[in-house]
Each structure stands twice: as structure tokens, then as C-alpha cells.
XYZ file of C-alpha atoms in Angstrom:
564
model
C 122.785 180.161 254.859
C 126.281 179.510 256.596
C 129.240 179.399 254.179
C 130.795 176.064 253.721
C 134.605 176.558 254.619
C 137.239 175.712 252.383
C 139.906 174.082 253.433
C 142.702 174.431 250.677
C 142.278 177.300 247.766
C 141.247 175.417 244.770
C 138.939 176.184 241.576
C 135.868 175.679 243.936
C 137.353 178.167 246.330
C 137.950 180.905 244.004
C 134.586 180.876 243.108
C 133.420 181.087 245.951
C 135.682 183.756 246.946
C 134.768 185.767 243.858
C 131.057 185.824 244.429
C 131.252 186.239 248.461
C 133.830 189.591 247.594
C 130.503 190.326 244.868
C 128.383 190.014 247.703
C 130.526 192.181 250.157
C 131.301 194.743 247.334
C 127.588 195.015 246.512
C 126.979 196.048 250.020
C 129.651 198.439 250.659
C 129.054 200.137 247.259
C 127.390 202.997 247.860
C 129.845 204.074 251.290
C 133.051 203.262 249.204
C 131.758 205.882 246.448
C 130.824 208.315 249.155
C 134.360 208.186 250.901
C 135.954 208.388 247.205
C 138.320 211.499 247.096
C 141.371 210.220 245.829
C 142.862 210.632 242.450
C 139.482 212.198 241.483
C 136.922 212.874 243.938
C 133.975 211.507 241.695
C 132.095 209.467 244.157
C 133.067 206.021 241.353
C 135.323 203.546 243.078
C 133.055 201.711 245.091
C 130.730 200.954 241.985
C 133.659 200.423 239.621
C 135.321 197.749 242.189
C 131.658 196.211 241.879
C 131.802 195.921 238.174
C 135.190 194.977 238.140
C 134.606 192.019 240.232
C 131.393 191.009 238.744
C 133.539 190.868 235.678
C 135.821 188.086 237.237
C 132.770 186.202 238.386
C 130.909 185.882 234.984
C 134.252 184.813 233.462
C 134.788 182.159 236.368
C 130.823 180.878 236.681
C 131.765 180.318 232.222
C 134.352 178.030 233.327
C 132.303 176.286 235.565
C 129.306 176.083 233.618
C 131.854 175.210 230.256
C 133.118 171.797 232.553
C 129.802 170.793 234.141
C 128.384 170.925 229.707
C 131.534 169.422 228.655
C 132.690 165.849 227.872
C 133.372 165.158 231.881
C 129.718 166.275 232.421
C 130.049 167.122 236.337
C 133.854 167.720 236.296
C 134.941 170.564 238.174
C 137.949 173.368 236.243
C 141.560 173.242 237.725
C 142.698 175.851 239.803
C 144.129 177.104 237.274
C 141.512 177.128 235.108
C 139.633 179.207 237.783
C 142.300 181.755 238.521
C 143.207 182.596 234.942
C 139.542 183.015 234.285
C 139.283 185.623 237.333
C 142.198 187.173 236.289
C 140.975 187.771 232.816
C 137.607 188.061 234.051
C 138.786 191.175 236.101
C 141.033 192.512 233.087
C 138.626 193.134 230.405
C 136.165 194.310 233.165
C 138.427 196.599 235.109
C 136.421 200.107 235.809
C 138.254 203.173 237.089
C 141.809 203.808 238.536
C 141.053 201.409 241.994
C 139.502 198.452 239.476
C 142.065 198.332 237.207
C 144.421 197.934 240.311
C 142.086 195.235 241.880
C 142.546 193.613 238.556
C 146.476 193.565 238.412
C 146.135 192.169 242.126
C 143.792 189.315 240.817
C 146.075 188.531 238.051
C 149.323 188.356 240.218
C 147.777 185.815 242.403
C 146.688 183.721 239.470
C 150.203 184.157 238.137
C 151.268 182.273 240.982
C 148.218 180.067 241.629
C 148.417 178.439 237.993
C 152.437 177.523 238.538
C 152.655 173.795 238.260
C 149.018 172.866 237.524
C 148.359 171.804 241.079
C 144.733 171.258 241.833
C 144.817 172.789 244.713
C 147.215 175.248 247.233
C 147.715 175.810 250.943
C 148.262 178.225 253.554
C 152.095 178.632 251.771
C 150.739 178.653 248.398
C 148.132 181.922 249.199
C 151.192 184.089 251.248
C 153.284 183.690 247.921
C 150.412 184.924 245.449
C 149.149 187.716 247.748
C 152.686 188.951 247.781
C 153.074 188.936 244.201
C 149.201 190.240 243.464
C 150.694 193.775 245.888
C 154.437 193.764 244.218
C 153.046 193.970 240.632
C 150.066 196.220 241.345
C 152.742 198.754 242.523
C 154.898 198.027 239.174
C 151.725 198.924 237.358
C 151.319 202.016 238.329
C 153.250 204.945 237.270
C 154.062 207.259 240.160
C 152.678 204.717 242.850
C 151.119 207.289 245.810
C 151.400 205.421 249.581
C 147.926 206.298 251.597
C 146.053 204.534 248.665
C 145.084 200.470 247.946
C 148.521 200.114 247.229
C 149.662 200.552 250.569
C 146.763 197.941 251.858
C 147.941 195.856 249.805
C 151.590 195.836 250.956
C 150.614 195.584 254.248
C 148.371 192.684 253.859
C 151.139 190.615 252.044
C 153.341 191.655 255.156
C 150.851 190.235 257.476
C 149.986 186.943 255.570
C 154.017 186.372 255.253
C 154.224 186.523 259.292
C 151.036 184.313 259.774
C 151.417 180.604 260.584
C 148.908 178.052 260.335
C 146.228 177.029 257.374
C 144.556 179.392 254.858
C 142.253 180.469 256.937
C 144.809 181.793 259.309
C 146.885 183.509 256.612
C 143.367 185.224 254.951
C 142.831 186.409 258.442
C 146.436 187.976 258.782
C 146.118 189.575 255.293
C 142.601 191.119 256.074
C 143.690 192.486 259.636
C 146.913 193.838 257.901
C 144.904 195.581 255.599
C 142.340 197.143 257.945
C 145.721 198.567 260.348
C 147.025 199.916 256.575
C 143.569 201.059 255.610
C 143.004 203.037 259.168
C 146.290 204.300 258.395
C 145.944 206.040 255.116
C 144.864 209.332 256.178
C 148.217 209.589 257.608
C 149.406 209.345 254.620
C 147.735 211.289 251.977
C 146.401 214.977 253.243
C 143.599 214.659 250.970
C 141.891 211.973 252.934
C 142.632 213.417 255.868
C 141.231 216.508 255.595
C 138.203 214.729 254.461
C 138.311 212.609 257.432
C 137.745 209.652 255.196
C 140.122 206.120 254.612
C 141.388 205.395 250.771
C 138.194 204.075 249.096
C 139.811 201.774 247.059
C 141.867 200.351 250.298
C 138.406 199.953 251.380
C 136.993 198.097 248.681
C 140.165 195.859 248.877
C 139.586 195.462 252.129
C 136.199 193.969 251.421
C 137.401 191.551 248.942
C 140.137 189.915 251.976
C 137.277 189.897 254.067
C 135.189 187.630 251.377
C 138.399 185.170 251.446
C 138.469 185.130 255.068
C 135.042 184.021 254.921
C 135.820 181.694 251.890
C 138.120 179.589 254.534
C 136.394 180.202 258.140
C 132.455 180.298 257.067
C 132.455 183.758 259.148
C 132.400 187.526 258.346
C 134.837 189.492 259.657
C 134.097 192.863 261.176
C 133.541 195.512 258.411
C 136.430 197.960 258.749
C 136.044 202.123 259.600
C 135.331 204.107 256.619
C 136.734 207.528 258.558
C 139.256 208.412 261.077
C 136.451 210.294 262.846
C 134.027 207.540 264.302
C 133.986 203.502 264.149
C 132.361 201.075 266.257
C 131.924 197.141 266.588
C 128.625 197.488 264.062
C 130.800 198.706 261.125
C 131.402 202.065 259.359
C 129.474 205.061 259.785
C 130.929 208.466 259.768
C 130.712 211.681 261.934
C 128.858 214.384 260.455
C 132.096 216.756 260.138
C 133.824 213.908 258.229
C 131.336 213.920 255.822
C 131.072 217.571 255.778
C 134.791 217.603 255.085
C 134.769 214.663 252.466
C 131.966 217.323 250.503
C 134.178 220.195 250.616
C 137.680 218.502 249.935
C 140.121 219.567 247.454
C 142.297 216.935 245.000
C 145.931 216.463 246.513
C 148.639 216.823 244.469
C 146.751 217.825 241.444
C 146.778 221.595 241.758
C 144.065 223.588 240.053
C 142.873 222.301 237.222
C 143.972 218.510 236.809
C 143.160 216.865 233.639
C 139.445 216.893 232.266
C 139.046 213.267 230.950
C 139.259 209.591 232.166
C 140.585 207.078 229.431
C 140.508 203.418 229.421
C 140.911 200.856 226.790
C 141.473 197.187 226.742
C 144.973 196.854 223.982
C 146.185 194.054 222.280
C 149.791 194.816 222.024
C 153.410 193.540 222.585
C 155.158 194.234 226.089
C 158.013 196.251 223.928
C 154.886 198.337 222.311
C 153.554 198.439 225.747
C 156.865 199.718 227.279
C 156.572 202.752 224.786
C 153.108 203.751 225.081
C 153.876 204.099 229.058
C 156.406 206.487 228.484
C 154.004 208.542 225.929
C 150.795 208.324 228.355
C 153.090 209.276 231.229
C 153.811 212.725 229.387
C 150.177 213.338 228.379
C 148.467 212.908 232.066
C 148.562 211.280 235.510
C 146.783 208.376 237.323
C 148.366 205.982 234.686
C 147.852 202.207 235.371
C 148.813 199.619 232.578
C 147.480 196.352 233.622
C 147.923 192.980 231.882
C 149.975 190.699 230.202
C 150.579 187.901 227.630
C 149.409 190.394 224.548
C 146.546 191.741 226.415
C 146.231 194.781 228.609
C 144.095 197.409 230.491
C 145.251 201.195 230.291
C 143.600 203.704 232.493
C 145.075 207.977 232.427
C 143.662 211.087 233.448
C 144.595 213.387 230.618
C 143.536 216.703 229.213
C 143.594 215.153 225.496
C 141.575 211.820 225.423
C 142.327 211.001 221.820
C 146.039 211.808 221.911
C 145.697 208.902 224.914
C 143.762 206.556 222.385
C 146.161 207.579 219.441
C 148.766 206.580 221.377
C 147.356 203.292 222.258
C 146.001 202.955 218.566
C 150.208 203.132 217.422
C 150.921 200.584 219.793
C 148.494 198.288 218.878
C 144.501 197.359 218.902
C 142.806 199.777 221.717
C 139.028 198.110 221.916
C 136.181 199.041 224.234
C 137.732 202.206 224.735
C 135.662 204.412 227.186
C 135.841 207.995 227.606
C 134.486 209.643 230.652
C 134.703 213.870 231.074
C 134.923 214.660 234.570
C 132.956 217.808 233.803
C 132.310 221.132 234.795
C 130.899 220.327 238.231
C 133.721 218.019 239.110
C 136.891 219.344 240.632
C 139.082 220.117 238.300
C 136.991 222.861 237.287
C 136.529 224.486 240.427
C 140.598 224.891 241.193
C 140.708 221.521 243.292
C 137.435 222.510 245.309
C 135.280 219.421 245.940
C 131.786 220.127 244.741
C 128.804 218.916 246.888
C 128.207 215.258 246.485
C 124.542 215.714 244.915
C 123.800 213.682 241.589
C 123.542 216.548 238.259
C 120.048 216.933 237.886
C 120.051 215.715 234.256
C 122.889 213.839 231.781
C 123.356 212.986 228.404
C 125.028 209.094 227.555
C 125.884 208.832 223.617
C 127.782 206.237 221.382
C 130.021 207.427 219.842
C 131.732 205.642 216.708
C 135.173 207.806 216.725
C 137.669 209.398 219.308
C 137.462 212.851 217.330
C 133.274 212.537 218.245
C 133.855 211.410 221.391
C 136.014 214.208 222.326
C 133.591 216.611 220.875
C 130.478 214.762 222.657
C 132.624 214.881 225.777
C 133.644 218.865 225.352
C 129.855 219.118 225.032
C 129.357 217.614 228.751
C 128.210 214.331 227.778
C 129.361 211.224 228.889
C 130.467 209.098 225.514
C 130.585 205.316 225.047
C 133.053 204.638 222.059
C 131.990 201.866 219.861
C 134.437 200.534 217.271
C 133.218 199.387 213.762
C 132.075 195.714 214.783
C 132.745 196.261 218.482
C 129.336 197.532 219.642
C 128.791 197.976 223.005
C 127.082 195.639 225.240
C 123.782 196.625 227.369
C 126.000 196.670 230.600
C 128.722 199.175 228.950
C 125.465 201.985 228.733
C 124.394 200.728 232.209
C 127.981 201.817 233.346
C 128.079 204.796 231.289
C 123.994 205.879 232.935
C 125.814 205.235 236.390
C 128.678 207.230 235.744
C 126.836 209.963 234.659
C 125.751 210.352 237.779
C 122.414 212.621 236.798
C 118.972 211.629 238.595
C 117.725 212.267 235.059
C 119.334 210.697 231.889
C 119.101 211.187 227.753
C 120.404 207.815 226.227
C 122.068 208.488 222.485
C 122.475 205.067 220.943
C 123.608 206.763 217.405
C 123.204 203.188 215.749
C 119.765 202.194 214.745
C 121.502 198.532 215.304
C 121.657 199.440 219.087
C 118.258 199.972 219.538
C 117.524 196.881 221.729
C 120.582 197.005 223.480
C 120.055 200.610 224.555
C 116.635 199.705 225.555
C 117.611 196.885 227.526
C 120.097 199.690 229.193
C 117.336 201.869 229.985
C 115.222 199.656 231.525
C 117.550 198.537 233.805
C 118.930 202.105 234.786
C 115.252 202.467 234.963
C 115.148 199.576 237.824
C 118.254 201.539 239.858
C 115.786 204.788 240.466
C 117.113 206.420 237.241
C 115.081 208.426 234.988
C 116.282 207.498 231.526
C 114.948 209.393 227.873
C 115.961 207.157 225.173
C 116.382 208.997 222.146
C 116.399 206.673 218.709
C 119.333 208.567 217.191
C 120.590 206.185 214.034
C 123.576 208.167 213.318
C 126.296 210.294 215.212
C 125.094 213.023 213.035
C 121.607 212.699 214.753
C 123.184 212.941 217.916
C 125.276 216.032 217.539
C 121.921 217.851 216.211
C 119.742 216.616 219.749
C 122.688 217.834 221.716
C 123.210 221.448 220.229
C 119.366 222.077 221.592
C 119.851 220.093 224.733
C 118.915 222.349 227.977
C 119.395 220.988 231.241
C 117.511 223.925 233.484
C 114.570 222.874 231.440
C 111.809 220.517 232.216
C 112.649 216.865 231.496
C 109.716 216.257 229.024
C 110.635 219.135 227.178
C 114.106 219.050 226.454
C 113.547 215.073 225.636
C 111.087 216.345 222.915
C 113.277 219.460 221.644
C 116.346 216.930 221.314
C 114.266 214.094 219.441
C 112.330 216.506 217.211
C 116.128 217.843 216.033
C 117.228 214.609 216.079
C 114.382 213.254 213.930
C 114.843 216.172 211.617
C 118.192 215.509 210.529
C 118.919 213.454 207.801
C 121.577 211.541 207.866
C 124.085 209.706 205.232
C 127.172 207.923 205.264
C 130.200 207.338 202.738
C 131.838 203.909 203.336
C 133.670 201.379 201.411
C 132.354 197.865 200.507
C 133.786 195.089 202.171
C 132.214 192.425 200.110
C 130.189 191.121 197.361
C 125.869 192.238 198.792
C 122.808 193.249 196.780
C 122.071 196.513 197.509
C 118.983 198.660 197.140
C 121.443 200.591 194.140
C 121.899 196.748 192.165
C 125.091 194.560 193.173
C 128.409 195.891 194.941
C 131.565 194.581 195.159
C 134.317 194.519 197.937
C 136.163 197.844 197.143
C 133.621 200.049 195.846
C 132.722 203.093 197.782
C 129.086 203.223 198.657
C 126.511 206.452 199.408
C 123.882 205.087 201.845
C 121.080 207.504 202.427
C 119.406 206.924 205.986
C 120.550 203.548 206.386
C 120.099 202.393 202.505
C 122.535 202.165 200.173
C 121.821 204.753 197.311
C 124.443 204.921 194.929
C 127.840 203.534 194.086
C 131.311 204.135 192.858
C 134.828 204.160 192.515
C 135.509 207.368 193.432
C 135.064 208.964 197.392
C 134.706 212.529 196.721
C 132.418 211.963 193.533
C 130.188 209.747 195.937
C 130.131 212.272 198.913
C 129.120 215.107 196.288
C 126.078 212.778 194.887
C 125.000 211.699 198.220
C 124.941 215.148 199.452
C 123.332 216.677 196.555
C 120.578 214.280 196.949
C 120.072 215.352 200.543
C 120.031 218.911 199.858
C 117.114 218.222 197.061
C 114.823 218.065 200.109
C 116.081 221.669 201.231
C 118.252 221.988 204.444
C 119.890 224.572 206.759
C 122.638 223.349 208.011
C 125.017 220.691 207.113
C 127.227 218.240 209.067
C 130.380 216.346 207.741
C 132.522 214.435 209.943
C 135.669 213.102 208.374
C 137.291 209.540 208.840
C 140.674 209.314 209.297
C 140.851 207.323 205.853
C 139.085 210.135 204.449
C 140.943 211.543 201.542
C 142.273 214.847 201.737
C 140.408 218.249 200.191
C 137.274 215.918 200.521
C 135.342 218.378 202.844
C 136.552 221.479 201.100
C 135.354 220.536 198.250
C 132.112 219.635 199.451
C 132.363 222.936 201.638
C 132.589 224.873 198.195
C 129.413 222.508 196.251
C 127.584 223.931 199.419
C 129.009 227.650 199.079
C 128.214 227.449 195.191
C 125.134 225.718 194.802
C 122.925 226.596 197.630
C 122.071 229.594 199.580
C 121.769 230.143 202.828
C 123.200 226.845 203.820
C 126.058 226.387 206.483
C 128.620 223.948 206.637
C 130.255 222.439 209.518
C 133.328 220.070 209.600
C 134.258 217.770 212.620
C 137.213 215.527 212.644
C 135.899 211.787 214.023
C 139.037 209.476 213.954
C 138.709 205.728 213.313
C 134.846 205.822 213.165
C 134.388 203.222 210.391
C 132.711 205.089 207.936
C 135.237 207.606 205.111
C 132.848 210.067 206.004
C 129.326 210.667 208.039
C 126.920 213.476 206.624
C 123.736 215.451 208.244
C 121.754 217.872 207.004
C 119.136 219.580 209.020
């Protein structure tokens, strides 16, 4: 069905531009990943674009859907109603280096788009906010890099400036800008062009002008080329000894061994905080893009030391939906720079994690971890992310929370739906999840290692110390807020005033069943000598029994326990 043009950009035409750039996203998904070599060549940008956008449009379609419910039943938002919802939208949905980016570009133009409470904007209107979406996208990144979205960007605020006429016109100008910038690119960054590919991200960007050019005219323009090596009028499609080059390409400018992790969080925090925790994320790791505003930001870094990145975020302010991605031993930092073929791993492992210190050690492990902060659990889309990012034709799914056992489901079925193979593991505890991943073996059959990682799994038991937040009958008789409790696979056994005294009882009790090994990961609000003295009940009053200690930052509880 032909799009209805629009003739000035109001709340009705941001909507319609955020769904059409869904649409034109969804399509180009899977060539914008396979053209991704730039900062990290692993094959992302096109699907984290996707799920940046469809961010913006759930947050806009709520604004809609809020008016048409509302007292003016049938009422349509303001403009800037509708852009601050994209923005936003895009902010707490932002994906990856390129969608955080997208999502500084979306909030610029709201910046301007909501000035004055106009319902609606022309031609002049849409040349001011895409120059403002490219000028702070380039103040949000650290060391910006031309040859990358950035540059598209410029260029297509250069071209809408120049352009006379209505919106439609000025869309145009921006989106042929872009494409001359985006064909560009591998003039620009050696990377791409020894890959004989464009910027992905420039790409994706790209495809989101093209949705407002369509937005204003009813037609699609001409998809750009994806490589400098072959384009015709029918859209991208490059020559075999681009893509051969694009599968053998090395990282530019990152030398051998660039930094192992990816870490994003969404931060409540001032600008002054902000200001700081640039300079300390700078120092730690590259790719650095704060995003955001008005209390509320996006950071993305590539470091070597993902929870120095979240402790730094954690002294600044409130780091939330923090996600953790290793780029692993197959990507190419490992290989001195060398780009690995662009196959999927044959198999994965996706765990929640409740702690940076468990997340780093899930990570160091080769799995991909999902943090989850106490009350912050993670939504079925966050493990549908973390399944696709993973990469793996074959996928074990750690939820670690018996409380997450729907949501992970719902996860799996749907990662199920994309051609995925997905094991879902019932894990109800970290502890649980560190015991199926010591046996996990990838060269093995599928079946097999699914059934060696849930038997260890389901013989671990696992225990918690925690502290009482309020007044709640308990299986041990009536708690108040402060006391410490002991809860014994998921029910509360004994309580207390005392932490270590607690620990020692809960663990004694676990031991009474026999054991081999036992697990203690420590809180940061654990108090200190707390494990070495449980270390030395262990040393003194059992044989044969092993302890080991991780460290598991903010993860809720003062203290997880396994014993297996």
C-alpha cells in the first residue's frame, strides 16, 4: 500500500518515519551486519540499528496509543510529544557503538523539534534539527573517526542546508548527501577499504533518511551500494572479492589485541558526574560514546576491564541494564587484528548474571552475560538480544533466577522462531550456573553437553545470605527489616543478626547432605574475613572438600553459596 505523504513534520510524521526506517532497517539487516568491520568487525550493527530503532517506535506508538485512551479520546500527541518519545525511545534502547550514535542523532533533532511547542515544522525547521542531530553525535563521541556514520551524517546536514524547497526536498538532499558520504568512506578509513565494503553504520543511517524521504514523497529511494566493488540500479550486492576481503580484514587502528569486552549501561547521573566518568572511561578503553541528557544517559566502551567500566559508572551515579558482551576468542582481537571467517560459533552459552564480578567471570569463561540488577530483571527481548549476539547456530540459555523462568522461555521460543537452536537450562542461582558451565563442551554433541550442564546444574545446591528489607513471614517464623536471613534453595531457613554467624549455619546445613566442592561468591557489602572464615569451617570440619571464592560486585545478595 502507497505511503501517504506528509506534508509538514509533525507527531503523525515521526511516526511514520520511525516505523518506515523499522521497515527499511528490517530489510537491510542482515547486509549491514555482513559489511560490519568497523570499530569491531562482529557482524552486529545492522541488527543493533534494528533494535535501536524499534526501541524509538514502541516508545512513540505509547504516546500514541496513551492520547487516543486518554481524556481527548482520538487526540493526536504534539510534535513534541512524538520526538521526545523517539528520542528516549532510542536512548534506553540504543545497541552497539552505531545505535547509540543513531540515538544521539534522534535526540538532537528532537532537541530542536520540541523548541517552542509548535505542532508542526517545515522544510526550515528539519535542515536546523538534522544539523544539530550530526553536530552533537560528533560531540558524543570521544576520538570521533571520519569514514564512519559520523561523516554521513555531516554530509547529509551539508546537503539539507543547501536544499531549497519543502520537506520533501530537504529529506531528499540529506539522503543523497549521505549516499555521496557513504560511497565515500572507504576513502577514508583503510579498514573498509581493504574490505571493499562502505561504513555499516553510514549504511544503516542511510536507510533511516531514506524512510524520511519516503515519509514526505510516498516513494523509496534507491537503496545505496554496500561496497566500492559493484552497485547497480537494483540495490547493493557485492563482488565476490569484496566479500572475500570483508572475511579476511583486520581492525584499523586497533593494533593486535584491542580490548576484549563491549560495555553499555543506561546511567542516571549529573552532566558534572558525567563529565568525569568520560575522562575515566577514556583511559580504560576506546570506542567511547556517552549519549543523553537531562539526568539520563547511554555509555557504550570497548575495554579490557568491564567492571572497572561499570565501577566507574556505578561512582558517578545509577548504571542500570548494564550489558556485557566478550568479543571472544574467535573475534579479532584475539587473532592480532585478523578478521575471522564470518560463520556463526557452532554453539553459545547466554547467562544472567546478578553482579559485574560474575559477569566478568561468566564472560572470561566465553559466555555472553546479561547483568540483572536486584529488582531490574531483564526483559524477554534483553535474552533475545543477548541469543543474537551470541551469534552460535546452537544456544544454552542460563536464566540463574528461578523468577526468570517464563521470561527466559518466552526468549527461547522466539530465538527458536529466528532458526536458533536454544537449550534452556532452569538454573535458579548464579551458583547453578557457574557449576553447568565448568562441564560445558562445545565440540560435543548438543544433547549431550545440554544434559552434562543441567545434571551439574541440578546437582548443586544452592543458598543465599541477604538482608531483610521488611517485615514477611517466613518459612523460619517472622522477620524484620534488618535482619540477615539464610535461605536454603529459595526458602528462607534461618535468621539473625549476625552475617558471618548466618553464612556458617547456612553452610553447615548444606554440607549435612555431603558435598565436594563449595562455591562462595562475595557481595560487595559483604563483610570482611567472611569467606576466610568460612574457608577455615570448611578446612576444619570436613574432609576432602574444596573451597572456591569469587568476587560478584553489587549482586544483591551479602553473599551466594553452592555446594556440589
Amino acid at each position: 500500500m502507497p505511503q501517504v505523504p506528509q506534508t509538514f513534520l509533525d507527531a503523525l510524521a515521526v511516526r511514520t518515519w520511525c516505523g518506515l526506517a523499522l521497515h527499511a532497517l528490517g530489510r537491510a539487516r542482515e547486509e549491514i551486519d555482513a559489511i560490519n568491520v568497523y570499530p569491531v568487525a562482529d557482524g552486529d550493527t545492522g541488527t543493533n540499528l534494528y533494535l535501536t530503532v524499534e526501541s524509538a517506535v514502541t516508545a512513540v506508538e505509547a504516546v500514541f496509543a496513551g492520547h487516543e485512551a486518554g481524556p481527548a479520546a482520538g487526540g493526536s500527541p504534539s510534535l513534541a510529544d512524538a520526538a521526545h518519545a523517539m528520542a528516549h525511545g532510542a536512548l534506553i534502547g540504543a545497541r552497539g557503538n552505531s545505535g547509540t550514535i543513531l540515538a544521539q542523532l534522534l535526540r538532537g533533532m528532537a532537541q530542536v523539534l520540541a523548541e517552542g511547542e509548535h505542532p508542526h515544522t517545515g522544510a526550515a525547521g528539519l535542515r536546523l534539527a538534522l544539523r544539530h542531530a550530526a553536530d552533537s553525535a560528533r560531540q558524543a563521541v570521544a576520538h570521533p573517526v571520519e569514514g564512519t556514520v559520523l561523516s554521513v551524517a555531516s554530509a547529509a546536514a551539508d546537503a539539507a542546508a543547501r536544499a531549497d524547497g519543502d520537506c520533501g526536498s530537504v529529506a531528499r538532499a540529506a539522503y543523497q548527501g549521505a549516499c555521496t558520504a557513504l560511497a565515500a568512506t572507504p576513502g577514508q578509513l583503510a579498514v573498509l577499504e581493504r574490505a571493499g565494503v562502505v561504513d555499516a553504520g553510514g549504511r544503516g543511517l542511510v536507510a533511516v533518511l531514506a524512510a524520511l524521504v519516503e515519509t514526505f514523497t510516498g516513494e523509496k529511494p534507491g537503496a545505496p551500494a554496500r561496497s566500492g566493488a559493484r552497485a547497480d540500479a537494483r540495490g547493493p550486492s557485492p563482488a565476490p572479492e569484496a566479500a572475500d576481503a570483508c572475511a579476511a580484514v583486520c581492525e584499523d587502528g586497533m593494533g593486535n589485541g584491542g580490548p576484549a569486552f563491549e560495555v553499555i549501561y543506561l546511567l542516571e547521573a549529573e552532566k558534572t558526574a558525567v563529565d568525569r566518568l568520560r575522562e575515566r572511561l577514556d583511559a580504560l578503553g576506546d570506542s567511547l560514546v556517552v549519549v543523553g541528557g537531562d539526568g539520563l544517559w547511554n555509555v557504550h566502551v570497548h575495554v579490557d576491564d568491564a567492571g572497572a567500566a561499570v565501577e566507574a559508572g556505578v561512582e558517578a551515579g545509577r548504571p542500570y541494564r548494564i550489558r556485557i558482551t566478550h568479543f571472544g576468542v574467535d573475534d579479532v582481537h584475539a587473532h592480532g587484528g585478523e578478521r575471522p571467517p564470518r560463520e556463526r560459533a557452532q554453539r553459545a552459552v547466554v547467562a544472567v548474571v546478578p553482579g559485574e564480578g560474575l559477569a566478568g567471570l561468566y564472560t572470561g569463561a566465553g559466555a555472553t552475560a546479561v547483568l540483572a540488577r536486584p529488582g531490574e530483571p531483564p526483559a524477554s527481548g534483553e535474552l533475545v538480544d543477548a541469543v543474537r549476539r551470541a551469534h552460535a547456530r546452537e544456544v544454552v540459555l542460563l536464566p540463574n533466577d528461578a523468577d526468570l523462568r517464563h521470561t527466559a522461555a518466552a526468549a527461547a521460543e522466539q530465538a527458536r522462531s529466528e532458526g536458533i537452536r536454544v537449550a534452556l537450562i532452569p538454573t535458579r542461582s548464579a551458583v547453578q550456573g557457574i557449576a553447568a558451565l565448568a562441564v560445558h563442551e562445545p565440540d560435543r554433541r548438543f544433547d549431550e553437553d545440554v544434559v552434562s550442564m543441567t545434571s551439574a546444574a541440578g546437582a548443586t545446591r544452592y543458598a543465599e545470605v541477604t538482608v531483610a528489607e521488611r517485615q514477611s513471614w517466613t518459612m523460619a517464623g517472622i522477620c524484620q527489616a534488618g535482619d540477615v536471613l539464610g535461605l536454603v534453595d529459595g526458602d528462607v531457613a534461618v535468621i539473625g543478626a549476625d552475617v558471618t554467624a548466618i553464612a556458617e549455619t547456612v553452610l553447615d546445613r548444606m554440607l549435612a547432605a555431603g558435598g565436594e566442592l563449595v562455591t562462595l561468591v562475595l557481595g560487595d557489602e559483604a563483610p570482611e574475613g567472611v569467606a576466610e572464615h568460612l574457608r577455615a569451617r570448611v578446612r576444619e570440619g570436613y574432609l576432602a572438600v574444596d573451597t572456591v571464592v569469587y568476587r560478584g560486585g553489587r549482586q544483591g545478595a551479602l553473599l551466594l553459596i553452592g555446594v556440589e
